[in-house]
Amino acid sequence: MAGTRFHLLSTFSRQFSTLNNVSTVQPKLRIDEIRGRRMAIFDKEYKRQQALIPRLEKIEVTYEELNDEKVTLIMNKGISTPYNCAQHINEQLLKRSVVAEVNGEVWDMHRAITTDCTLKLLHMKPEDLHQATLVNKAFWRSCSFLLGAVVESTFQDEISVCLHSFPPANVRSGSFVYDVQLNLKDWVPSQNDLRQIAAAFQKFVRQDHIFQRLDVDSSVALKMFEDNAFKTEQIPHIATKSSTGRSITVYRVGDHIDISRGPMIASSSLVGRCSIPAIHKLNSKLYRFQGVALPSEIHINHFAFGILESRARKLAKSCKDT
């Protein structure tokens, strides 16, 4: 629609300065309709799984503190999460915990614990190198997920947005990314466009959305993403790699649902300062959105953050993942 000016959705009334003369095609469904249908499927499946939990059983969770002291908690099997455990210990631990380790396996803070276990709660400044790697990957992966959520809802309905995928968390690349198909033929994003998307990202993460995990059968996932040709192609392949050969892990953040093996950080509010330094055109319709962010408890000066932004502008190497 040549000559049409497009605005950011919701509270963002400023214009994308470079979307004045691009060709678009009206999408079949609005983003809010797509998200509403996905959430309905998610909620129905979540309730079905909860109904399968038998009578309430107790499990013993041994929390191991950094000073090697231990705290034993009696929790509910299949219901209690590492986040619930942290609630019983202290508020500072609750606020700082990013991901957990359950019997040595990295674990989402809001994922139910199903057996007696040892529990470690990890924050963004661990001294242990292995734990630091786990935390950094979870943070980077979560930022990619959040970027997809923001990009999907940033453009108005006249522009069709179809999320493709995001590569595995690679901190060394300097950026978190999401590949997105847009029906824009000649869009060259301006600095103002990048700033507006970054502002939308910052606004979204400050709303303190938790990452809700749900493992579903591939048939449920296919229904959930039937409007997305990329996801429906990826789902059968991903499912074959699961322990059952049919399972898909999805996450919900606010009204956004996407596929990822995880784990993710506890909440979007753990993301602090952020920027979207670059959007690279990969082919006629596929764009790679690249961002950089700091954990909310880490602060650096403007010059140092500028170095990170400069590094994140380089095209991140292509890598297949969900």
mmCIF file of C-alpha atoms in Angstrom:
data_model
loop_
_atom_site.group_PDB
_atom_site.id
_atom_site.type_symbol
_atom_site.label_atom_id
_atom_site.label_comp_id
_atom_site.label_asym_id
_atom_site.label_seq_id
_atom_site.Cartn_x
_atom_site.Cartn_y
_atom_site.Cartn_z
ATOM 1 C CA MET A 1 0.000 0.000 0.000
ATOM 2 C CA ALA A 2 2.221 2.758 -1.285
ATOM 3 C CA GLY A 3 1.954 6.072 0.503
ATOM 4 C CA THR A 4 0.384 4.538 3.626
ATOM 5 C CA ARG A 5 1.948 5.447 6.958
ATOM 6 C CA PHE A 6 2.151 2.743 9.613
ATOM 7 C CA HIS A 7 2.120 3.267 13.356
ATOM 8 C CA LEU A 8 3.273 1.100 16.198
ATOM 9 C CA LEU A 9 0.461 -0.665 17.996
ATOM 10 C CA SER A 10 -1.060 0.214 21.359
ATOM 11 C CA THR A 11 0.605 3.113 23.152
ATOM 12 C CA PHE A 12 3.181 3.784 20.445
ATOM 13 C CA SER A 13 1.851 6.490 18.130
ATOM 14 C CA ARG A 14 5.120 7.416 16.456
ATOM 15 C CA GLN A 15 5.667 6.310 12.875
ATOM 16 C CA PHE A 16 8.152 3.934 11.329
ATOM 17 C CA SER A 17 9.967 6.509 9.236
ATOM 18 C CA THR A 18 10.942 4.048 6.507
ATOM 19 C CA LEU A 19 7.570 2.338 6.014
ATOM 20 C CA ASN A 20 6.065 5.085 3.881
ATOM 21 C CA ASN A 21 6.515 3.427 0.491
ATOM 22 C CA VAL A 22 6.518 -0.314 0.954
ATOM 23 C CA SER A 23 4.266 -2.938 -0.555
ATOM 24 C CA THR A 24 2.130 -4.977 1.845
ATOM 25 C CA VAL A 25 -0.580 -7.591 1.717
ATOM 26 C CA GLN A 26 -3.439 -7.760 4.228
ATOM 27 C CA PRO A 27 -2.854 -10.801 6.512
ATOM 28 C CA LYS A 28 -5.586 -13.392 6.921
ATOM 29 C CA LEU A 29 -5.796 -12.981 10.712
ATOM 30 C CA ARG A 30 -5.003 -10.191 13.119
ATOM 31 C CA ILE A 31 -2.222 -10.843 15.617
ATOM 32 C CA ASP A 32 -4.604 -10.492 18.552
ATOM 33 C CA GLU A 33 -6.924 -13.109 17.000
ATOM 34 C CA ILE A 34 -4.016 -15.500 16.465
ATOM 35 C CA ARG A 35 -2.761 -15.011 20.003
ATOM 36 C CA GLY A 36 -6.230 -15.401 21.466
ATOM 37 C CA ARG A 37 -6.688 -18.755 19.741
ATOM 38 C CA ARG A 38 -3.246 -19.983 20.847
ATOM 39 C CA MET A 39 -3.908 -18.983 24.454
ATOM 40 C CA ALA A 40 -7.242 -20.816 24.434
ATOM 41 C CA ILE A 41 -5.501 -24.013 23.280
ATOM 42 C CA PHE A 42 -2.698 -23.491 25.821
ATOM 43 C CA ASP A 43 -5.137 -22.940 28.716
ATOM 44 C CA LYS A 44 -7.263 -25.954 27.764
ATOM 45 C CA GLU A 45 -4.214 -28.232 27.609
ATOM 46 C CA TYR A 46 -2.810 -26.853 30.865
ATOM 47 C CA LYS A 47 -6.098 -27.543 32.659
ATOM 48 C CA ARG A 48 -6.255 -31.042 31.156
ATOM 49 C CA GLN A 49 -2.778 -31.851 32.440
ATOM 50 C CA GLN A 50 -3.515 -30.409 35.880
ATOM 51 C CA ALA A 51 -6.611 -32.613 36.119
ATOM 52 C CA LEU A 52 -4.401 -35.671 35.587
ATOM 53 C CA ILE A 53 -2.440 -35.016 38.772
ATOM 54 C CA PRO A 54 -3.574 -37.650 41.333
ATOM 55 C CA ARG A 55 -4.120 -37.019 45.016
ATOM 56 C CA LEU A 56 -1.707 -34.562 46.564
ATOM 57 C CA GLU A 57 1.666 -36.144 47.292
ATOM 58 C CA LYS A 58 4.616 -34.654 49.140
ATOM 59 C CA ILE A 59 8.235 -34.577 48.017
ATOM 60 C CA GLU A 60 11.428 -33.615 49.831
ATOM 61 C CA VAL A 61 13.425 -30.790 48.275
ATOM 62 C CA THR A 62 16.904 -30.173 49.682
ATOM 63 C CA TYR A 63 18.030 -26.650 48.885
ATOM 64 C CA GLU A 64 21.826 -26.305 48.777
ATOM 65 C CA GLU A 65 23.082 -22.828 49.634
ATOM 66 C CA LEU A 66 26.330 -21.354 48.320
ATOM 67 C CA ASN A 67 27.985 -21.833 51.712
ATOM 68 C CA ASP A 68 27.147 -25.576 51.539
ATOM 69 C CA GLU A 69 24.431 -25.248 54.142
ATOM 70 C CA LYS A 70 21.232 -27.143 53.377
ATOM 71 C CA VAL A 71 17.562 -26.433 53.907
ATOM 72 C CA THR A 72 14.999 -29.211 53.577
ATOM 73 C CA LEU A 73 11.547 -28.296 52.284
ATOM 74 C CA ILE A 74 8.425 -30.460 52.038
ATOM 75 C CA MET A 75 6.677 -29.486 48.803
ATOM 76 C CA ASN A 76 3.823 -30.695 46.591
ATOM 77 C CA LYS A 77 4.740 -33.196 43.866
ATOM 78 C CA GLY A 78 3.974 -31.987 40.347
ATOM 79 C CA ILE A 79 2.741 -28.618 41.616
ATOM 80 C CA SER A 80 5.512 -26.866 43.557
ATOM 81 C CA THR A 81 8.241 -25.094 41.568
ATOM 82 C CA PRO A 82 11.716 -23.761 42.379
ATOM 83 C CA TYR A 83 10.051 -20.346 42.611
ATOM 84 C CA ASN A 84 7.716 -21.685 45.312
ATOM 85 C CA CYS A 85 10.722 -23.115 47.139
ATOM 86 C CA ALA A 86 12.455 -19.733 47.053
ATOM 87 C CA GLN A 87 9.318 -18.175 48.543
ATOM 88 C CA HIS A 88 9.825 -20.353 51.621
ATOM 89 C CA ILE A 89 13.486 -19.341 52.048
ATOM 90 C CA ASN A 90 13.893 -15.561 51.717
ATOM 91 C CA GLU A 91 12.736 -12.633 49.591
ATOM 92 C CA GLN A 92 16.189 -11.643 48.328
ATOM 93 C CA LEU A 93 16.760 -15.146 46.959
ATOM 94 C CA LEU A 94 13.332 -15.038 45.349
ATOM 95 C CA LYS A 95 14.070 -11.776 43.534
ATOM 96 C CA ARG A 96 17.573 -12.718 42.358
ATOM 97 C CA SER A 97 16.988 -16.287 41.185
ATOM 98 C CA VAL A 98 17.101 -16.621 37.406
ATOM 99 C CA VAL A 99 17.057 -20.385 36.817
ATOM 100 C CA ALA A 100 17.401 -23.455 39.005
ATOM 101 C CA GLU A 101 19.280 -26.728 39.035
ATOM 102 C CA VAL A 102 17.166 -29.740 40.005
ATOM 103 C CA ASN A 103 19.269 -32.850 40.591
ATOM 104 C CA GLY A 104 21.949 -31.216 38.441
ATOM 105 C CA GLU A 105 19.598 -30.440 35.540
ATOM 106 C CA VAL A 106 19.027 -26.795 34.625
ATOM 107 C CA TRP A 107 15.372 -26.056 35.358
ATOM 108 C CA ASP A 108 12.854 -23.250 34.861
ATOM 109 C CA MET A 109 11.898 -21.371 38.011
ATOM 110 C CA HIS A 110 8.188 -21.870 37.254
ATOM 111 C CA ARG A 111 8.421 -25.528 36.179
ATOM 112 C CA ALA A 112 6.892 -28.058 38.564
ATOM 113 C CA ILE A 113 9.194 -30.445 40.432
ATOM 114 C CA THR A 114 8.100 -34.072 40.190
ATOM 115 C CA THR A 115 10.420 -35.989 42.526
ATOM 116 C CA ASP A 116 12.599 -35.751 45.634
ATOM 117 C CA CYS A 117 15.601 -33.661 44.665
ATOM 118 C CA THR A 118 18.461 -31.369 45.494
ATOM 119 C CA LEU A 119 17.866 -27.789 44.434
ATOM 120 C CA LYS A 120 20.213 -24.939 43.577
ATOM 121 C CA LEU A 121 18.994 -21.447 42.683
ATOM 122 C CA LEU A 122 21.208 -19.492 40.301
ATOM 123 C CA HIS A 123 21.491 -15.721 39.905
ATOM 124 C CA MET A 124 23.110 -13.494 37.278
ATOM 125 C CA LYS A 125 26.499 -13.238 39.019
ATOM 126 C CA PRO A 126 27.561 -16.810 39.852
ATOM 127 C CA GLU A 127 31.215 -17.437 40.665
ATOM 128 C CA ASP A 128 31.104 -20.967 39.255
ATOM 129 C CA LEU A 129 31.986 -20.909 35.522
ATOM 130 C CA HIS A 130 29.601 -23.739 34.626
ATOM 131 C CA GLN A 131 26.703 -22.028 36.382
ATOM 132 C CA ALA A 132 27.602 -18.728 34.709
ATOM 133 C CA THR A 133 27.374 -20.408 31.292
ATOM 134 C CA LEU A 134 23.961 -21.894 32.113
ATOM 135 C CA VAL A 135 22.613 -18.567 33.332
ATOM 136 C CA ASN A 136 23.975 -16.581 30.380
ATOM 137 C CA LYS A 137 22.480 -18.991 27.857
ATOM 138 C CA ALA A 138 19.096 -18.901 29.578
ATOM 139 C CA PHE A 139 19.196 -15.099 29.621
ATOM 140 C CA TRP A 140 20.173 -14.816 25.935
ATOM 141 C CA ARG A 141 17.598 -17.417 24.890
ATOM 142 C CA SER A 142 14.875 -15.617 26.830
ATOM 143 C CA CYS A 143 15.776 -12.310 25.204
ATOM 144 C CA SER A 144 15.364 -13.889 21.753
ATOM 145 C CA PHE A 145 11.956 -15.197 22.807
ATOM 146 C CA LEU A 146 10.938 -11.754 24.076
ATOM 147 C CA LEU A 147 12.194 -10.116 20.888
ATOM 148 C CA GLY A 148 9.895 -12.368 18.868
ATOM 149 C CA ALA A 149 6.971 -11.392 21.105
ATOM 150 C CA VAL A 150 7.638 -7.695 20.596
ATOM 151 C CA VAL A 151 8.263 -7.831 16.851
ATOM 152 C CA GLU A 152 5.106 -9.880 16.264
ATOM 153 C CA SER A 153 2.967 -7.186 17.898
ATOM 154 C CA THR A 154 4.878 -4.047 16.874
ATOM 155 C CA PHE A 155 3.637 -3.721 13.302
ATOM 156 C CA GLN A 156 0.045 -2.836 12.491
ATOM 157 C CA ASP A 157 -2.258 -5.324 10.824
ATOM 158 C CA GLU A 158 -1.525 -4.071 7.317
ATOM 159 C CA ILE A 159 1.901 -5.700 7.581
ATOM 160 C CA SER A 160 1.980 -9.485 7.803
ATOM 161 C CA VAL A 161 4.449 -10.708 10.455
ATOM 162 C CA CYS A 162 5.374 -14.397 10.633
ATOM 163 C CA LEU A 163 7.927 -15.552 13.194
ATOM 164 C CA HIS A 164 10.411 -18.030 11.731
ATOM 165 C CA SER A 165 12.850 -19.113 14.458
ATOM 166 C CA PHE A 166 15.713 -18.045 16.689
ATOM 167 C CA PRO A 167 19.105 -19.728 16.870
ATOM 168 C CA PRO A 168 20.579 -21.284 20.026
ATOM 169 C CA ALA A 169 21.849 -18.896 22.661
ATOM 170 C CA ASN A 170 25.350 -17.838 21.655
ATOM 171 C CA VAL A 171 26.689 -15.160 24.001
ATOM 172 C CA ARG A 172 29.905 -14.838 21.981
ATOM 173 C CA SER A 173 27.955 -13.633 18.936
ATOM 174 C CA GLY A 174 27.269 -10.367 20.739
ATOM 175 C CA SER A 175 23.534 -10.348 19.990
ATOM 176 C CA PHE A 176 20.321 -12.265 20.549
ATOM 177 C CA VAL A 177 18.308 -12.689 17.377
ATOM 178 C CA TYR A 178 14.974 -13.629 15.859
ATOM 179 C CA ASP A 179 14.344 -14.307 12.160
ATOM 180 C CA VAL A 180 11.019 -12.902 10.988
ATOM 181 C CA GLN A 181 9.187 -12.916 7.683
ATOM 182 C CA LEU A 182 7.675 -9.547 6.798
ATOM 183 C CA ASN A 183 5.777 -8.826 3.603
ATOM 184 C CA LEU A 184 7.902 -5.732 3.020
ATOM 185 C CA LYS A 185 9.864 -5.621 -0.208
ATOM 186 C CA ASP A 186 12.016 -2.532 0.164
ATOM 187 C CA TRP A 187 12.234 -1.766 3.859
ATOM 188 C CA VAL A 188 15.559 -0.416 5.090
ATOM 189 C CA PRO A 189 15.058 0.254 8.811
ATOM 190 C CA SER A 190 16.144 3.666 10.036
ATOM 191 C CA GLN A 191 17.719 4.446 13.395
ATOM 192 C CA ASN A 192 14.352 5.790 14.472
ATOM 193 C CA ASP A 193 12.732 2.446 13.612
ATOM 194 C CA LEU A 194 15.332 0.603 15.703
ATOM 195 C CA ARG A 195 14.791 2.959 18.635
ATOM 196 C CA GLN A 196 11.018 2.447 18.513
ATOM 197 C CA ILE A 197 11.321 -1.343 18.537
ATOM 198 C CA ALA A 198 13.818 -1.121 21.413
ATOM 199 C CA ALA A 199 11.358 1.108 23.311
ATOM 200 C CA ALA A 200 8.584 -1.455 22.755
ATOM 201 C CA PHE A 201 10.930 -4.215 23.982
ATOM 202 C CA GLN A 202 11.828 -2.222 27.095
ATOM 203 C CA LYS A 203 8.175 -1.495 27.845
ATOM 204 C CA PHE A 204 7.232 -5.166 27.472
ATOM 205 C CA VAL A 205 9.956 -6.571 29.740
ATOM 206 C CA ARG A 206 9.154 -4.068 32.478
ATOM 207 C CA GLN A 207 5.667 -5.565 32.780
ATOM 208 C CA ASP A 208 7.168 -8.453 34.770
ATOM 209 C CA HIS A 209 5.826 -11.350 32.691
ATOM 210 C CA ILE A 210 6.721 -14.830 33.942
ATOM 211 C CA PHE A 211 7.796 -17.591 31.551
ATOM 212 C CA GLN A 212 5.191 -20.360 31.803
ATOM 213 C CA ARG A 213 6.377 -23.682 30.391
ATOM 214 C CA LEU A 214 4.122 -26.411 29.014
ATOM 215 C CA ASP A 215 5.091 -29.693 27.344
ATOM 216 C CA VAL A 216 2.455 -30.711 24.802
ATOM 217 C CA ASP A 217 1.876 -33.439 22.233
ATOM 218 C CA SER A 218 2.960 -32.461 18.730
ATOM 219 C CA SER A 219 -0.674 -32.637 17.571
ATOM 220 C CA VAL A 220 -1.571 -29.903 20.078
ATOM 221 C CA ALA A 221 1.394 -27.805 18.971
ATOM 222 C CA LEU A 222 0.347 -28.144 15.329
ATOM 223 C CA LYS A 223 -3.125 -26.827 16.176
ATOM 224 C CA MET A 224 -1.603 -24.017 18.179
ATOM 225 C CA PHE A 225 0.604 -22.870 15.285
ATOM 226 C CA GLU A 226 -1.525 -23.842 12.303
ATOM 227 C CA ASP A 227 -1.382 -20.241 11.060
ATOM 228 C CA ASN A 228 2.452 -20.305 10.906
ATOM 229 C CA ALA A 229 3.890 -22.360 8.019
ATOM 230 C CA PHE A 230 7.413 -22.227 9.468
ATOM 231 C CA LYS A 231 6.399 -23.582 12.879
ATOM 232 C CA THR A 232 4.206 -26.336 11.430
ATOM 233 C CA GLU A 233 7.165 -27.496 9.354
ATOM 234 C CA GLN A 234 9.533 -27.397 12.343
ATOM 235 C CA ILE A 235 7.256 -29.107 14.905
ATOM 236 C CA PRO A 236 7.434 -32.719 13.597
ATOM 237 C CA HIS A 237 11.229 -32.525 13.352
ATOM 238 C CA ILE A 238 11.583 -31.084 16.870
ATOM 239 C CA ALA A 239 9.179 -33.674 18.300
ATOM 240 C CA THR A 240 11.268 -36.597 17.033
ATOM 241 C CA LYS A 241 14.164 -35.364 19.202
ATOM 242 C CA SER A 242 12.082 -35.435 22.404
ATOM 243 C CA SER A 243 12.167 -38.328 24.870
ATOM 244 C CA THR A 244 8.720 -39.510 23.737
ATOM 245 C CA GLY A 245 9.218 -38.741 20.059
ATOM 246 C CA ARG A 246 6.022 -36.645 20.108
ATOM 247 C CA SER A 247 6.592 -33.871 22.651
ATOM 248 C CA ILE A 248 6.968 -30.140 22.037
ATOM 249 C CA THR A 249 7.849 -27.549 24.675
ATOM 250 C CA VAL A 250 6.091 -24.204 24.434
ATOM 251 C CA TYR A 251 6.344 -21.116 26.618
ATOM 252 C CA ARG A 252 3.813 -18.419 27.340
ATOM 253 C CA VAL A 253 4.826 -14.857 28.224
ATOM 254 C CA GLY A 254 1.882 -12.501 28.591
ATOM 255 C CA ASP A 255 -0.335 -13.248 25.590
ATOM 256 C CA HIS A 256 2.560 -14.534 23.467
ATOM 257 C CA ILE A 257 3.282 -18.253 22.958
ATOM 258 C CA ASP A 258 6.251 -19.726 21.100
ATOM 259 C CA ILE A 259 8.303 -22.909 20.792
ATOM 260 C CA SER A 260 11.605 -23.417 22.611
ATOM 261 C CA ARG A 261 13.407 -26.218 24.420
ATOM 262 C CA GLY A 262 14.272 -23.747 27.181
ATOM 263 C CA PRO A 263 14.998 -23.273 29.944
ATOM 264 C CA MET A 264 14.049 -19.615 30.284
ATOM 265 C CA ILE A 265 14.648 -17.019 32.974
ATOM 266 C CA ALA A 266 12.042 -16.574 35.709
ATOM 267 C CA SER A 267 10.601 -13.262 34.550
ATOM 268 C CA SER A 268 10.950 -10.608 31.863
ATOM 269 C CA SER A 269 11.726 -8.074 34.601
ATOM 270 C CA LEU A 270 15.185 -9.671 34.955
ATOM 271 C CA VAL A 271 16.051 -7.976 31.642
ATOM 272 C CA GLY A 272 17.420 -4.472 32.082
ATOM 273 C CA ARG A 273 18.902 -2.040 29.597
ATOM 274 C CA CYS A 274 18.425 -3.122 25.987
ATOM 275 C CA SER A 275 18.899 -2.005 22.408
ATOM 276 C CA ILE A 276 18.021 -3.237 18.914
ATOM 277 C CA PRO A 277 21.205 -2.282 17.008
ATOM 278 C CA ALA A 278 20.418 -3.951 13.669
ATOM 279 C CA ILE A 279 17.862 -5.568 11.398
ATOM 280 C CA HIS A 280 19.467 -7.456 8.508
ATOM 281 C CA LYS A 281 17.603 -8.498 5.381
ATOM 282 C CA LEU A 282 18.364 -12.177 4.708
ATOM 283 C CA ASN A 283 16.285 -12.579 1.557
ATOM 284 C CA SER A 284 13.300 -10.987 -0.184
ATOM 285 C CA LYS A 285 11.062 -11.302 2.916
ATOM 286 C CA LEU A 286 13.113 -12.700 5.807
ATOM 287 C CA TYR A 287 14.679 -10.236 8.258
ATOM 288 C CA ARG A 288 17.045 -10.960 11.139
ATOM 289 C CA PHE A 289 16.288 -8.755 14.157
ATOM 290 C CA GLN A 290 19.288 -8.451 16.494
ATOM 291 C CA GLY A 291 19.341 -7.117 20.027
ATOM 292 C CA VAL A 292 21.614 -6.709 23.011
ATOM 293 C CA ALA A 293 20.595 -6.444 26.672
ATOM 294 C CA LEU A 294 21.923 -6.459 30.203
ATOM 295 C CA PRO A 295 20.449 -8.213 33.240
ATOM 296 C CA SER A 296 18.501 -5.760 35.390
ATOM 297 C CA GLU A 297 21.011 -6.018 38.243
ATOM 298 C CA ILE A 298 24.010 -5.187 36.035
ATOM 299 C CA HIS A 299 24.752 -1.558 35.148
ATOM 300 C CA ILE A 300 27.473 -0.133 32.902
ATOM 301 C CA ASN A 301 28.161 3.345 31.547
ATOM 302 C CA HIS A 302 26.972 4.672 28.187
ATOM 303 C CA PHE A 303 30.364 4.247 26.508
ATOM 304 C CA ALA A 304 30.700 0.583 27.518
ATOM 305 C CA PHE A 305 27.157 -0.182 26.391
ATOM 306 C CA GLY A 306 27.925 1.519 23.081
ATOM 307 C CA ILE A 307 30.738 -0.993 22.520
ATOM 308 C CA LEU A 308 28.269 -3.832 23.053
ATOM 309 C CA GLU A 309 25.850 -2.224 20.604
ATOM 310 C CA SER A 310 28.561 -1.866 17.973
ATOM 311 C CA ARG A 311 29.451 -5.530 18.296
ATOM 312 C CA ALA A 312 25.787 -6.547 18.086
ATOM 313 C CA ARG A 313 25.308 -4.745 14.752
ATOM 314 C CA LYS A 314 27.323 -7.361 12.878
ATOM 315 C CA LEU A 315 25.218 -9.976 11.122
ATOM 316 C CA ALA A 316 24.949 -12.957 13.456
ATOM 317 C CA LYS A 317 25.865 -16.251 11.823
ATOM 318 C CA SER A 318 22.918 -18.328 10.667
ATOM 319 C CA CYS A 319 22.097 -21.286 12.908
ATOM 320 C CA LYS A 320 18.996 -23.431 12.826
ATOM 321 C CA ASP A 321 17.001 -23.772 16.017
ATOM 322 C CA THR A 322 13.745 -23.091 17.765
#
